[in-house]
Coordinates of C-alpha atoms in Angstrom, one line a residue:
P1 CA -39.0 -2.9 44.6
A2 CA -36.2 -1.1 42.9
A3 CA -37.6 -1.8 39.5
A4 CA -41.0 -0.3 40.4
R5 CA -39.2 2.7 41.9
W6 CA -37.2 3.3 38.7
R7 CA -40.2 2.8 36.5
D8 CA -42.1 5.4 38.5
E9 CA -39.1 7.7 38.5
L10 CA -38.9 7.5 34.7
K11 CA -42.6 8.0 34.2
T12 CA -42.7 11.0 36.5
G13 CA -39.6 12.5 35.1
R14 CA -40.6 12.2 31.5
A15 CA -44.0 13.7 32.2
A16 CA -42.4 16.6 33.9
L17 CA -40.0 17.2 31.0
R18 CA -42.9 17.0 28.6
D19 CA -45.0 19.6 30.5
A20 CA -42.0 21.9 30.9
F21 CA -41.2 21.7 27.1
L22 CA -44.8 22.4 26.0
A23 CA -45.1 25.3 28.5
R24 CA -41.8 26.8 27.4
P25 CA -40.1 25.0 24.5
D26 CA -36.3 24.5 24.9
T27 CA -35.2 21.6 22.8
P28 CA -31.5 21.4 23.8
R29 CA -32.5 21.5 27.5
L30 CA -35.1 18.8 27.1
L31 CA -32.7 16.5 25.3
R32 CA -30.0 17.0 27.9
E33 CA -32.4 16.5 30.9
H34 CA -33.8 13.4 29.3
V35 CA -30.3 12.0 29.0
R36 CA -29.5 12.8 32.7
L37 CA -32.7 11.1 33.8
V38 CA -32.2 7.9 31.9
S39 CA -28.4 7.9 32.7
R40 CA -29.1 8.1 36.4
V41 CA -31.5 5.2 36.3
L42 CA -29.1 3.1 34.2
V43 CA -26.2 3.6 36.7
E44 CA -28.4 2.8 39.7
A45 CA -29.6 -0.4 38.0
W46 CA -26.0 -1.4 37.0
T47 CA -24.9 -0.9 40.6
E48 CA -28.0 -2.6 42.1
L49 CA -27.5 -5.8 40.1
A50 CA -23.8 -5.9 41.2
A51 CA -22.2 -5.7 37.7
P52 CA -18.9 -7.5 37.3
R53 CA -16.2 -5.0 38.0
E54 CA -14.3 -5.7 34.8
M55 CA -17.3 -4.8 32.5
A56 CA -18.2 -1.3 31.3
L57 CA -21.5 0.3 30.3
L58 CA -21.2 2.8 27.5
A59 CA -23.7 5.2 26.0
V60 CA -23.2 5.4 22.2
G61 CA -24.9 7.1 19.3
G62 CA -27.2 10.0 20.1
F63 CA -27.4 9.0 23.7
G64 CA -23.6 9.0 23.9
H65 CA -23.6 12.5 22.3
G66 CA -25.9 13.7 25.0
E67 CA -29.2 13.9 23.1
L68 CA -32.3 11.7 23.7
Y69 CA -35.6 12.4 22.1
P70 CA -38.8 11.5 24.0
H71 CA -39.4 8.1 22.3
S72 CA -36.0 7.3 20.8
D73 CA -34.1 4.2 21.6
V74 CA -31.4 4.3 24.3
D75 CA -28.2 3.2 22.5
L76 CA -26.0 1.2 24.8
L77 CA -22.8 -0.9 24.6
L78 CA -22.0 -3.5 27.2
L79 CA -18.2 -3.7 26.8
L80 CA -16.5 -6.9 28.0
P81 CA -12.8 -7.7 28.6
G82 CA -13.3 -11.1 27.0
P83 CA -16.0 -13.8 26.3
P84 CA -18.4 -13.7 29.3
D85 CA -18.4 -16.6 31.8
A86 CA -21.7 -18.0 33.2
E87 CA -21.9 -15.3 35.9
G88 CA -21.3 -12.6 33.3
T89 CA -23.9 -14.0 31.0
R90 CA -26.5 -14.2 33.8
F91 CA -25.8 -10.5 34.7
I92 CA -26.2 -9.4 31.1
E93 CA -29.5 -11.2 30.7
R94 CA -30.8 -9.8 34.0
F95 CA -29.7 -6.2 33.2
V96 CA -31.2 -6.1 29.7
G97 CA -34.4 -7.7 30.9
L98 CA -34.6 -5.1 33.7
L99 CA -34.3 -2.2 31.2
W100 CA -37.4 -3.3 29.4
D101 CA -39.3 -3.9 32.7
I102 CA -38.6 -0.3 33.9
G103 CA -39.5 1.3 30.5
I104 CA -36.1 1.9 28.8
E105 CA -36.3 0.8 25.2
A106 CA -32.6 0.0 24.7
G107 CA -30.8 -0.6 21.4
H108 CA -28.0 -2.6 23.0
S109 CA -25.0 -4.6 21.9
V110 CA -22.6 -6.8 23.9
R111 CA -19.1 -6.9 22.6
T112 CA -15.4 -7.1 23.5
I113 CA -13.0 -4.5 22.2
A114 CA -11.8 -6.9 19.4
E115 CA -15.5 -7.5 18.4
C116 CA -16.1 -3.7 18.3
Q117 CA -13.1 -3.3 16.0
T118 CA -14.3 -6.1 13.7
E119 CA -17.8 -4.6 13.6
M120 CA -16.8 -1.0 12.9
D121 CA -14.4 -2.1 10.2
G122 CA -17.3 -3.6 8.3
D123 CA -20.2 -1.3 9.2
I124 CA -20.0 2.5 9.0
T125 CA -23.1 2.8 11.1
V126 CA -21.3 1.0 14.0
R127 CA -18.2 3.1 13.6
T128 CA -20.3 6.3 13.7
S129 CA -22.2 5.1 16.8
L130 CA -19.0 4.3 18.6
L131 CA -17.5 7.7 17.7
E132 CA -19.8 9.3 20.3
S133 CA -19.2 6.8 23.1
R134 CA -19.5 7.9 26.8
L135 CA -18.7 5.9 29.9
L136 CA -21.7 5.5 32.2
A137 CA -20.5 2.9 34.7
G138 CA -18.0 0.1 35.1
S139 CA -14.3 -0.2 34.3
R140 CA -12.5 3.0 33.4
A141 CA -9.4 1.0 32.4
L142 CA -11.4 -1.0 29.9
Y143 CA -13.0 2.1 28.5
R144 CA -9.5 3.7 28.1
D145 CA -8.3 0.6 26.2
F146 CA -11.4 0.9 24.0
L147 CA -10.7 4.5 23.2
R148 CA -7.1 3.8 22.4
V149 CA -7.9 0.9 20.0
F150 CA -10.7 3.0 18.4
A151 CA -8.3 5.9 17.7
E152 CA -5.6 3.6 16.4
H153 CA -7.9 2.0 13.8
F154 CA -9.9 5.1 12.8
D155 CA -9.3 5.9 9.1
V156 CA -10.6 9.5 8.6
P157 CA -10.5 9.6 4.8
H158 CA -12.3 6.3 4.6
F159 CA -14.9 7.5 7.2
H160 CA -15.5 10.7 5.1
E161 CA -16.0 8.7 1.9
A162 CA -18.3 6.2 3.6
K163 CA -20.5 8.9 5.2
V164 CA -20.8 10.8 1.9
L165 CA -21.9 7.6 0.1
E166 CA -24.3 6.8 2.9
Q167 CA -25.8 10.3 2.6
Q168 CA -26.2 9.9 -1.2
Q169 CA -28.0 6.6 -0.7
R170 CA -30.2 8.0 2.0
H171 CA -31.2 10.9 -0.2
L172 CA -32.1 8.5 -3.0
K173 CA -34.2 6.4 -0.6
H174 CA -36.1 9.5 0.3
H175 CA -36.6 10.5 -3.3
D176 CA -33.8 13.1 -3.3
T177 CA -36.1 16.0 -2.5
A178 CA -36.8 18.0 0.6
Y179 CA -40.4 18.6 -0.5
N180 CA -42.1 15.3 -0.1
L181 CA -45.7 15.6 1.2
E182 CA -44.7 13.7 4.4
P183 CA -40.9 14.4 4.8
N184 CA -38.9 12.6 7.4
I185 CA -37.5 15.2 9.8
K186 CA -34.5 13.0 10.6
E187 CA -33.6 11.3 7.3
S188 CA -34.9 13.4 4.4
P189 CA -32.5 15.8 2.6
G190 CA -32.0 18.9 4.8
G191 CA -33.0 17.0 7.9
L192 CA -31.3 16.3 11.2
R193 CA -29.2 13.5 9.8
D194 CA -27.6 15.8 7.2
L195 CA -26.5 18.2 9.9
Q196 CA -25.2 15.3 12.1
T197 CA -23.2 14.0 9.2
V198 CA -21.3 17.3 8.9
L199 CA -20.4 17.3 12.6
W200 CA -19.5 13.6 12.6
I201 CA -17.0 14.2 9.8
A202 CA -15.7 17.3 11.4
R203 CA -15.2 15.5 14.7
A204 CA -13.5 12.6 13.1
A205 CA -11.1 14.9 11.4
G206 CA -10.4 16.9 14.6
L207 CA -11.9 20.1 13.2
G208 CA -14.6 20.6 15.9
R209 CA -17.6 19.1 17.6
S210 CA -20.1 22.0 17.2
W211 CA -21.1 24.7 14.8
R212 CA -19.3 27.3 16.9
E213 CA -16.1 25.3 16.9
L214 CA -16.3 25.0 13.1
A215 CA -16.6 28.8 12.9
H216 CA -13.6 29.2 15.2
A217 CA -11.7 26.8 12.8
G218 CA -12.6 29.1 9.9
L219 CA -14.7 26.6 8.1
I220 CA -17.9 28.7 8.4
T221 CA -18.7 32.2 9.7
L222 CA -20.1 32.9 13.1
Q223 CA -23.3 34.1 11.4
E224 CA -23.6 30.8 9.5
A225 CA -23.0 28.9 12.8
R226 CA -25.7 30.8 14.5
S227 CA -28.1 30.3 11.6
V228 CA -27.6 26.6 11.3
S229 CA -27.8 26.2 15.1
R230 CA -31.2 28.0 15.0
Q231 CA -32.5 25.8 12.2
E232 CA -31.2 22.7 13.9
R233 CA -33.1 23.6 17.1
F234 CA -36.3 24.3 15.1
I235 CA -36.2 20.9 13.3
G236 CA -35.3 19.3 16.6
A237 CA -38.4 20.9 18.2
L238 CA -40.6 19.6 15.4
R239 CA -39.3 16.1 16.1
V240 CA -39.9 16.4 19.8
R241 CA -43.5 17.6 19.2
L242 CA -44.1 14.7 16.7
H243 CA -43.0 12.2 19.3
Y244 CA -45.3 13.7 21.9
L245 CA -48.2 13.9 19.5
A246 CA -47.9 10.3 18.3
G247 CA -47.0 8.9 21.7
R248 CA -44.2 6.9 20.1
R249 CA -41.2 7.4 17.9
E250 CA -42.4 9.2 14.8
D251 CA -40.0 11.1 12.6
R252 CA -42.3 11.7 9.6
L253 CA -44.5 14.7 9.1
V254 CA -47.5 12.5 8.6
F255 CA -50.8 14.0 7.5
D256 CA -52.5 12.9 10.7
Q257 CA -50.2 15.1 12.8
Q258 CA -49.6 18.1 10.5
Q259 CA -52.6 20.1 11.5
A260 CA -52.1 19.6 15.2
L261 CA -48.4 20.4 14.9
A262 CA -49.2 23.6 13.0
R263 CA -51.6 24.7 15.8
Q264 CA -49.0 24.0 18.4
L265 CA -46.7 26.4 16.5
G266 CA -49.3 29.1 16.6
L267 CA -50.4 28.8 13.0
A268 CA -54.1 29.2 11.9
D269 CA -56.0 28.5 8.8
T270 CA -56.3 31.5 6.3
P271 CA -58.8 31.9 3.5
T272 CA -56.2 30.5 1.0
R273 CA -53.9 28.2 3.1
R274 CA -54.4 25.7 5.8
A275 CA -52.2 25.9 8.9
S276 CA -50.5 22.7 8.0
E277 CA -49.6 24.0 4.5
Q278 CA -48.0 27.1 6.1

């Protein structure tokens, strides 16, 4: 019965968020409210299944940062104090299975603190995801230990070098041009990932977590902070609309959606240019 209720709650809540966005677009509000909706269901499910008290449920990645696009995966970390016993294993299987049953597409991992350290030492993507962790439910003491170990083993210069290399490789993969016929709003040069990379590096170095904080630190001007924030919201709104138009996760400006997207933005064909070209 609880699973059916949560499934209906998610379906109804997501439909309401979609209608509100299309009626009056506000990308930051949509992303925040979607996070709140999914977080509430996750905590209720964690409690309903009687999670072992020594475990912790963490939001990581974009979900941990407080942003969740309509059809993006929900990034979760089930943090364990040690190798799970039979009871813990059964709970993990039930919890993960329940998420799929109620309509939460979770990108989840199950690790101890030591395993997190090993993984993030060998994978910059894991380190980046854990940088934006947030406790949803479970043991606060275990989460505090995780934060302490994470901070002690975080090498800021190495993180910066790795993120710059990662960006260069990503640009090459996407042909190193912002003018592909079907650019990826998230991954292409000048897309959301480039903006996130700046903030990840700034956060790791203790320079700020937002464009406004970077301006207060003297790294950019307030005018530049307002400009990049405005462009970030615009690109984010395009991504939201693409997800809704496709009915699934879609981050590319594919030809099939370009004309519909242009119309949603109030653009119309002219004698010389189609709306999608504009």
